[in-house]
mmCIF file of C-alpha atoms in Angstrom:
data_model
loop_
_atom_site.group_PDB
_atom_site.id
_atom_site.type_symbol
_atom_site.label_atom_id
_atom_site.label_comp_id
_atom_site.label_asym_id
_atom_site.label_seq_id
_atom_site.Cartn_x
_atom_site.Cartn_y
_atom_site.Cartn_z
ATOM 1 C CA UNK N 69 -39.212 -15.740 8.376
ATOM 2 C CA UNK N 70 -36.113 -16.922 7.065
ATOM 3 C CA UNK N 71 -33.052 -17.673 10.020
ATOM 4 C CA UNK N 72 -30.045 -15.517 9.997
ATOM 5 C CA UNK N 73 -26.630 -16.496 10.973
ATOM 6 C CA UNK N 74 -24.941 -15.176 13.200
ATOM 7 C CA UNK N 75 -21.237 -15.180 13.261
ATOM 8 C CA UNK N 76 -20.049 -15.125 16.940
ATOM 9 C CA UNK N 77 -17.106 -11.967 16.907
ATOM 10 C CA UNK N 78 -14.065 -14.513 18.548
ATOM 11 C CA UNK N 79 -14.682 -17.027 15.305
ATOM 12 C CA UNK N 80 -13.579 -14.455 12.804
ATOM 13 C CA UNK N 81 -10.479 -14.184 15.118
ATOM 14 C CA UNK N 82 -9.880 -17.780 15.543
ATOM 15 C CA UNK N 83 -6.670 -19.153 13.529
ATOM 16 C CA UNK N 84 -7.295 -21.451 10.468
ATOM 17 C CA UNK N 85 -4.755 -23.650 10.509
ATOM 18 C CA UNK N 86 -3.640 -25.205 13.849
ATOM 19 C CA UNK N 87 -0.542 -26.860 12.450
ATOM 20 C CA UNK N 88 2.492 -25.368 13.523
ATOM 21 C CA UNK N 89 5.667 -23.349 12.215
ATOM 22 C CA UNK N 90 8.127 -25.995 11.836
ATOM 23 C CA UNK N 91 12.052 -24.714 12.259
ATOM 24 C CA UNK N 92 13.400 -27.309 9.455
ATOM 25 C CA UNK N 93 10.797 -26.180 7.105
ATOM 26 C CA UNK N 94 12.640 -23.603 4.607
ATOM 27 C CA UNK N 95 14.645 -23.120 1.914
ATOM 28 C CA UNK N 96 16.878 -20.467 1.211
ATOM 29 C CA UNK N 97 17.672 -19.539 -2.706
ATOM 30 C CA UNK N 98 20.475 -16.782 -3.399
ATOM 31 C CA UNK N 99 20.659 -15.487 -6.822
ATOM 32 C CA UNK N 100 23.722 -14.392 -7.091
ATOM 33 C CA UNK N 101 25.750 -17.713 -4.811
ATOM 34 C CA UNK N 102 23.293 -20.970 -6.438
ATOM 35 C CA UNK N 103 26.193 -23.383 -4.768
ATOM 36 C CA UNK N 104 24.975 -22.136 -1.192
ATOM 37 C CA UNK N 105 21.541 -23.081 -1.664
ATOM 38 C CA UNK N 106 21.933 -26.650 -1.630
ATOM 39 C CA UNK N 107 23.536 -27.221 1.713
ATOM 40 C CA UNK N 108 22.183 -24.065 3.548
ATOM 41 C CA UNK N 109 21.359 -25.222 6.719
ATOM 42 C CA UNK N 110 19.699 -22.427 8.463
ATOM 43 C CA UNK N 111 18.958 -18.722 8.044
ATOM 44 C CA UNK N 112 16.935 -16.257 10.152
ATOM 45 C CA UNK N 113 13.727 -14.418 9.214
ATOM 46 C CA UNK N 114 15.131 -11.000 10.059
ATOM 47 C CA UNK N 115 13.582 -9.018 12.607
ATOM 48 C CA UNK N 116 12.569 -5.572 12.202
ATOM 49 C CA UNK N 117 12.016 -2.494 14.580
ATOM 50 C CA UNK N 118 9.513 0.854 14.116
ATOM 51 C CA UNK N 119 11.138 3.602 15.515
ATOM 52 C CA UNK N 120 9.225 5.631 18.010
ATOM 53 C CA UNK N 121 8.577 8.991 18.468
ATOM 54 C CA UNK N 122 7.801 10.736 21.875
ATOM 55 C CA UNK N 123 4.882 13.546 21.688
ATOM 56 C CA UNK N 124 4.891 15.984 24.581
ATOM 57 C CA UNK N 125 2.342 16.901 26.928
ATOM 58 C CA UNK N 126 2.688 18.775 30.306
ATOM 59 C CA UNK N 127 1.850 15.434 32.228
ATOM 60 C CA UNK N 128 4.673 13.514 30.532
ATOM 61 C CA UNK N 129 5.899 12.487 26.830
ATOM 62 C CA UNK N 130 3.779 9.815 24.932
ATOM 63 C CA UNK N 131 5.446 7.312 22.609
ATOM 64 C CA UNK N 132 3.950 7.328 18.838
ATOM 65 C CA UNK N 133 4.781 5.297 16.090
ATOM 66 C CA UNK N 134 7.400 6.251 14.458
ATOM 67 C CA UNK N 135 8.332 6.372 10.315
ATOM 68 C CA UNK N 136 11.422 4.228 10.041
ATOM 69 C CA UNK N 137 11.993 0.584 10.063
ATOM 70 C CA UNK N 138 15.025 -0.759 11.108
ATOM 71 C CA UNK N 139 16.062 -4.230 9.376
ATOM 72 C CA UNK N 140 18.006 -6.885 10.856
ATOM 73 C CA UNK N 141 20.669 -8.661 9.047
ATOM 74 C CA UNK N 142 20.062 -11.842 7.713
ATOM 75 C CA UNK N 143 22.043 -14.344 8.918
ATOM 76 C CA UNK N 144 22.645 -18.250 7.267
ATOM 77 C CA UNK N 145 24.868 -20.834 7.703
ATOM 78 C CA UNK N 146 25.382 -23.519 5.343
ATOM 79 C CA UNK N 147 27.527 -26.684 5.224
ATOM 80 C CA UNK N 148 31.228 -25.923 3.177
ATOM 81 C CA UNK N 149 31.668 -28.422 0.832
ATOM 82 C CA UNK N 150 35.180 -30.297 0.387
ATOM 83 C CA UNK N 151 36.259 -27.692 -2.681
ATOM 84 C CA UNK N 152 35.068 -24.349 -0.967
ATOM 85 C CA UNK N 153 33.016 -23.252 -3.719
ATOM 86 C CA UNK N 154 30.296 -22.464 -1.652
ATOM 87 C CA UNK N 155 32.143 -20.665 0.445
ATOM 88 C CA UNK N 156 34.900 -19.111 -2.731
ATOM 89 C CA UNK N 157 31.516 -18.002 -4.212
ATOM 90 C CA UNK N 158 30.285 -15.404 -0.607
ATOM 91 C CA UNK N 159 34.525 -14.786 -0.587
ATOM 92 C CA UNK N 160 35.034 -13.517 -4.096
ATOM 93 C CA UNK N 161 31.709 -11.395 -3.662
ATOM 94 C CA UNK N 162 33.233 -9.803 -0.833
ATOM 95 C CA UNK N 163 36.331 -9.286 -2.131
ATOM 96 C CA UNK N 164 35.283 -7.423 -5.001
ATOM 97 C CA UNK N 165 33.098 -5.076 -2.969
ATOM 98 C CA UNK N 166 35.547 -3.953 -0.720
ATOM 99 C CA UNK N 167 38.625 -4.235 -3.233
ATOM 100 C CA UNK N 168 41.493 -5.439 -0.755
ATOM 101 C CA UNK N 169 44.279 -5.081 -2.551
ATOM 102 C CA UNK N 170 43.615 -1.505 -4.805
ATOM 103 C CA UNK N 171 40.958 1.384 -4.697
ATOM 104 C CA UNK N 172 40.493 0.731 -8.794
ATOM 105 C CA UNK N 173 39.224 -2.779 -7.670
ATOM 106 C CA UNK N 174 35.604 -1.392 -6.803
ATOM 107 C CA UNK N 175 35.661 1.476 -10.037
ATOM 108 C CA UNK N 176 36.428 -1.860 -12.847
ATOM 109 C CA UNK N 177 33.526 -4.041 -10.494
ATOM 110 C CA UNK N 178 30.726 -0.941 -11.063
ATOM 111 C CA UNK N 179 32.410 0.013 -15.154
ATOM 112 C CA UNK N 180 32.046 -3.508 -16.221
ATOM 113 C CA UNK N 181 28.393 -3.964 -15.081
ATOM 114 C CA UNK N 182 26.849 -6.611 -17.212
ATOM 115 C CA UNK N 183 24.625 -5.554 -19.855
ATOM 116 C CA UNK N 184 21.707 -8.187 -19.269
ATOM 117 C CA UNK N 185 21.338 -8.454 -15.397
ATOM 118 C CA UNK N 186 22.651 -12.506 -14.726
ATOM 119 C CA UNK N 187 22.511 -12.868 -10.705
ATOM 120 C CA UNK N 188 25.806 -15.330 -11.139
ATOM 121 C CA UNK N 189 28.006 -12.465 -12.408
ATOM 122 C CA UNK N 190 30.717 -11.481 -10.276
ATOM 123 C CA UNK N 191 29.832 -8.265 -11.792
ATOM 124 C CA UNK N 192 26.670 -7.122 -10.042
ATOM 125 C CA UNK N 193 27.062 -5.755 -6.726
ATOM 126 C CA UNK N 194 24.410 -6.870 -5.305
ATOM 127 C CA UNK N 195 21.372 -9.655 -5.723
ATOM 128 C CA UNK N 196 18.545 -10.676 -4.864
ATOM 129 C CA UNK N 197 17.160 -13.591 -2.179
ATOM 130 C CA UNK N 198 14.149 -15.927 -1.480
ATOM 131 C CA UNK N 199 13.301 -17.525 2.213
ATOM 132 C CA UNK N 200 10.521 -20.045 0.986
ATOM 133 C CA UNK N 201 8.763 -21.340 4.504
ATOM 134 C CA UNK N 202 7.754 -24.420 4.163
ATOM 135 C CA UNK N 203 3.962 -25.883 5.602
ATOM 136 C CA UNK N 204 3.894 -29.499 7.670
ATOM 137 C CA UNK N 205 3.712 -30.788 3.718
ATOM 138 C CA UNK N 206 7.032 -29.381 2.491
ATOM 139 C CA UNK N 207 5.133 -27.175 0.228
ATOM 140 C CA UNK N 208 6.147 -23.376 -0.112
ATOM 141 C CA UNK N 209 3.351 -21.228 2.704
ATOM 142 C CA UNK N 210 5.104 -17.885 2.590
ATOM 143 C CA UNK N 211 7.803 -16.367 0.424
ATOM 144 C CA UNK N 212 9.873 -13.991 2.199
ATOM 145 C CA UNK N 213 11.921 -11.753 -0.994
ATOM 146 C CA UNK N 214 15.114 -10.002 -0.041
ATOM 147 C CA UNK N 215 15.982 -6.957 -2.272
ATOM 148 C CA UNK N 216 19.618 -6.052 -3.158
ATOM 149 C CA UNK N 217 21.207 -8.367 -0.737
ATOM 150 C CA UNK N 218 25.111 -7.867 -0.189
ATOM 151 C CA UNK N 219 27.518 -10.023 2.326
ATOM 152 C CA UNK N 220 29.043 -7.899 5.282
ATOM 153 C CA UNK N 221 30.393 -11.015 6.966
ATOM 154 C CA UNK N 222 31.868 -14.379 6.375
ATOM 155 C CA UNK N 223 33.007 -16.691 9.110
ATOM 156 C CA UNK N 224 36.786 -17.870 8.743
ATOM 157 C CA UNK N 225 37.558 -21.781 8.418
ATOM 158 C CA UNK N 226 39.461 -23.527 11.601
ATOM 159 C CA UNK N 227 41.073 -26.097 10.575
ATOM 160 C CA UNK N 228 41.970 -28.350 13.561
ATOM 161 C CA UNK N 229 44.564 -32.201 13.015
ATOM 162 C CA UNK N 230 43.420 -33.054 16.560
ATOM 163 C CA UNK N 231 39.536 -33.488 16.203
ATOM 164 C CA UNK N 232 38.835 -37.048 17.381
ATOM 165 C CA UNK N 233 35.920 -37.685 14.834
ATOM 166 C CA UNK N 234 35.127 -36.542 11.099
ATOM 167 C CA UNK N 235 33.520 -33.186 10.980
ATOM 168 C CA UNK N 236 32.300 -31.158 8.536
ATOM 169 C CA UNK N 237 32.454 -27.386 8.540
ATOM 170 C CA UNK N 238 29.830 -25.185 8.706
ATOM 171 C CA UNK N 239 30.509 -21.178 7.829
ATOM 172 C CA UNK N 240 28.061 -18.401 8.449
ATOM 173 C CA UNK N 241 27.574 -15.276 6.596
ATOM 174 C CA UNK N 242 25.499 -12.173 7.225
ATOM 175 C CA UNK N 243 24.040 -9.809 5.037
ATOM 176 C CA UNK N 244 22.486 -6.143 4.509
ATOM 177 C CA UNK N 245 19.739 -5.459 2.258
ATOM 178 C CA UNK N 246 17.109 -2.731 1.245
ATOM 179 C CA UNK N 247 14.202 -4.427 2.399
ATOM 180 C CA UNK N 248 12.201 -7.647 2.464
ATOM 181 C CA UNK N 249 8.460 -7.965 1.133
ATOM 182 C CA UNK N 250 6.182 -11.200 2.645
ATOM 183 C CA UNK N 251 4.339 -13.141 0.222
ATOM 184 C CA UNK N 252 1.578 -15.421 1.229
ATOM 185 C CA UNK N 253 0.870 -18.625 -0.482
ATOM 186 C CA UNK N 254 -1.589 -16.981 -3.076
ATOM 187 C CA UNK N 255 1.071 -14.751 -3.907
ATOM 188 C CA UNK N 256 0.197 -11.191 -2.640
ATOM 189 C CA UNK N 257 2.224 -8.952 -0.464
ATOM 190 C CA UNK N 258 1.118 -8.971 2.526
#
C-alpha cells in the first residue's frame, strides 16, 4: 500500500520567508516629478480603513463590514537639492492646480491637455506613482501603484544664518489619490 502524506494544517500557515521587512528598503518613482526620485528619502505605505456598518438587533447593534475604503495620504520626504528643482517641480504642480494668482489659471491647465499623455508635462493634472519594496537583496518584492496622484501639501523651506553645522534640507509633501493596487513579485494584484 503506497504511504500518503500528510500535510500537518499549521504548515500551510507557516510563513515562507523569515527575513524581515527592512525600513530602508524602497524606492519611490513619481511620474510626473523624476527629480524627486533620486533623493527621496522616505515615504509611507498608506494606510487604509473599511468603514463599518452597525446591524440592529433587539439585544444590541452588531458591527458589519462596511463598503467604503478610506485611503490615507501618502506622505514622502526627500532631500532639496542646492537649485530647488526637486522641490520647483511639487511647487509649480501645485501652483497650477490651485491657480493663485487668477481663476483662468486652472481653465488654460485642463484646455491645453497634452495630446499624447507625457507624465513630465506641467499639463496633466495628475500622475501616476510606484512604491517598489525592496527584499534583504535590494531586489523589487512588492510594487505598490498609486493612481492619479496629486500634491495637497508641500512643506515651506527655513532658512536659518545661525545653524552651527552644514545641513541639508529636507521638505515633505503629501498627496491624494484614487487608489493604490499591491503587486507581488510575480506581478499579480494581489
Amino acid at each position: 500500500m503506497p504511504s500518503r502524506q500528510v500535510t500537518h494544517p499549521m504548515k500551510l500557515q507557516q510563513v515562507s520567508n523569515r527575513n524581515f521587512l527592512s525600513v530602508v528598503g524602497f524606492k519611490m518613482i513619481l511620474n510626473r516629478c523624476p527629480k524627486v526620485d533620486f533623493l527621496c528619502n522616505s515615504a509611507n505605505l498608506p494606510s487604509i480603513t473599511l468603514g463599518v456598518a452597525e446591524q440592529a438587533t433587539y439585544l444590541r447593534n452588531i458591527p458589519v463590514p462596511g463598503d467604503k475604503i478610506q485611503y490615507d495620504d501618502l506622505r514622502i520626504t526627500f532631500v532639496v537639492d542646492e537649485d530647488m528643482e526637486n522641490y520647483l517641480q511639487i511647487y509649480q504642480w501645485m501652483t497650477s492646480l490651485g491657480f493663485p494668482e487668477s481663476v483662468g489659471q486652472y481653465s488654460e491647465l485642463l484646455a491645453n491637455k497634452p495630446e499624447v499623455d507625457n507624465p513630465a508635462d506641467p499639463r496633466n493634472e495628475r500622475s501616476d506613482g510606484t512604491l517598489q519594496i525592496l527584499n534583504s537583496n535590494l531586489l523589487p518584492s512588492v510594487t505598490v501603484k498609486f493612481r492619479d496622484l496629486f500634491p495637497v501639501s508641500l512643506s515651506g523651506v527655513p532658512f536659518n544664518a545661525t545653524a552651527e553645522d552644514q545641513q541639508y534640507y529636507t521638505a515633505e509633501a503629501s498627496f491624494k489619490y484614487t487608489l493604490y493596487d499591491v503587486i507581488d513579485v510575480n506581478g499579480k494584484k494581489v
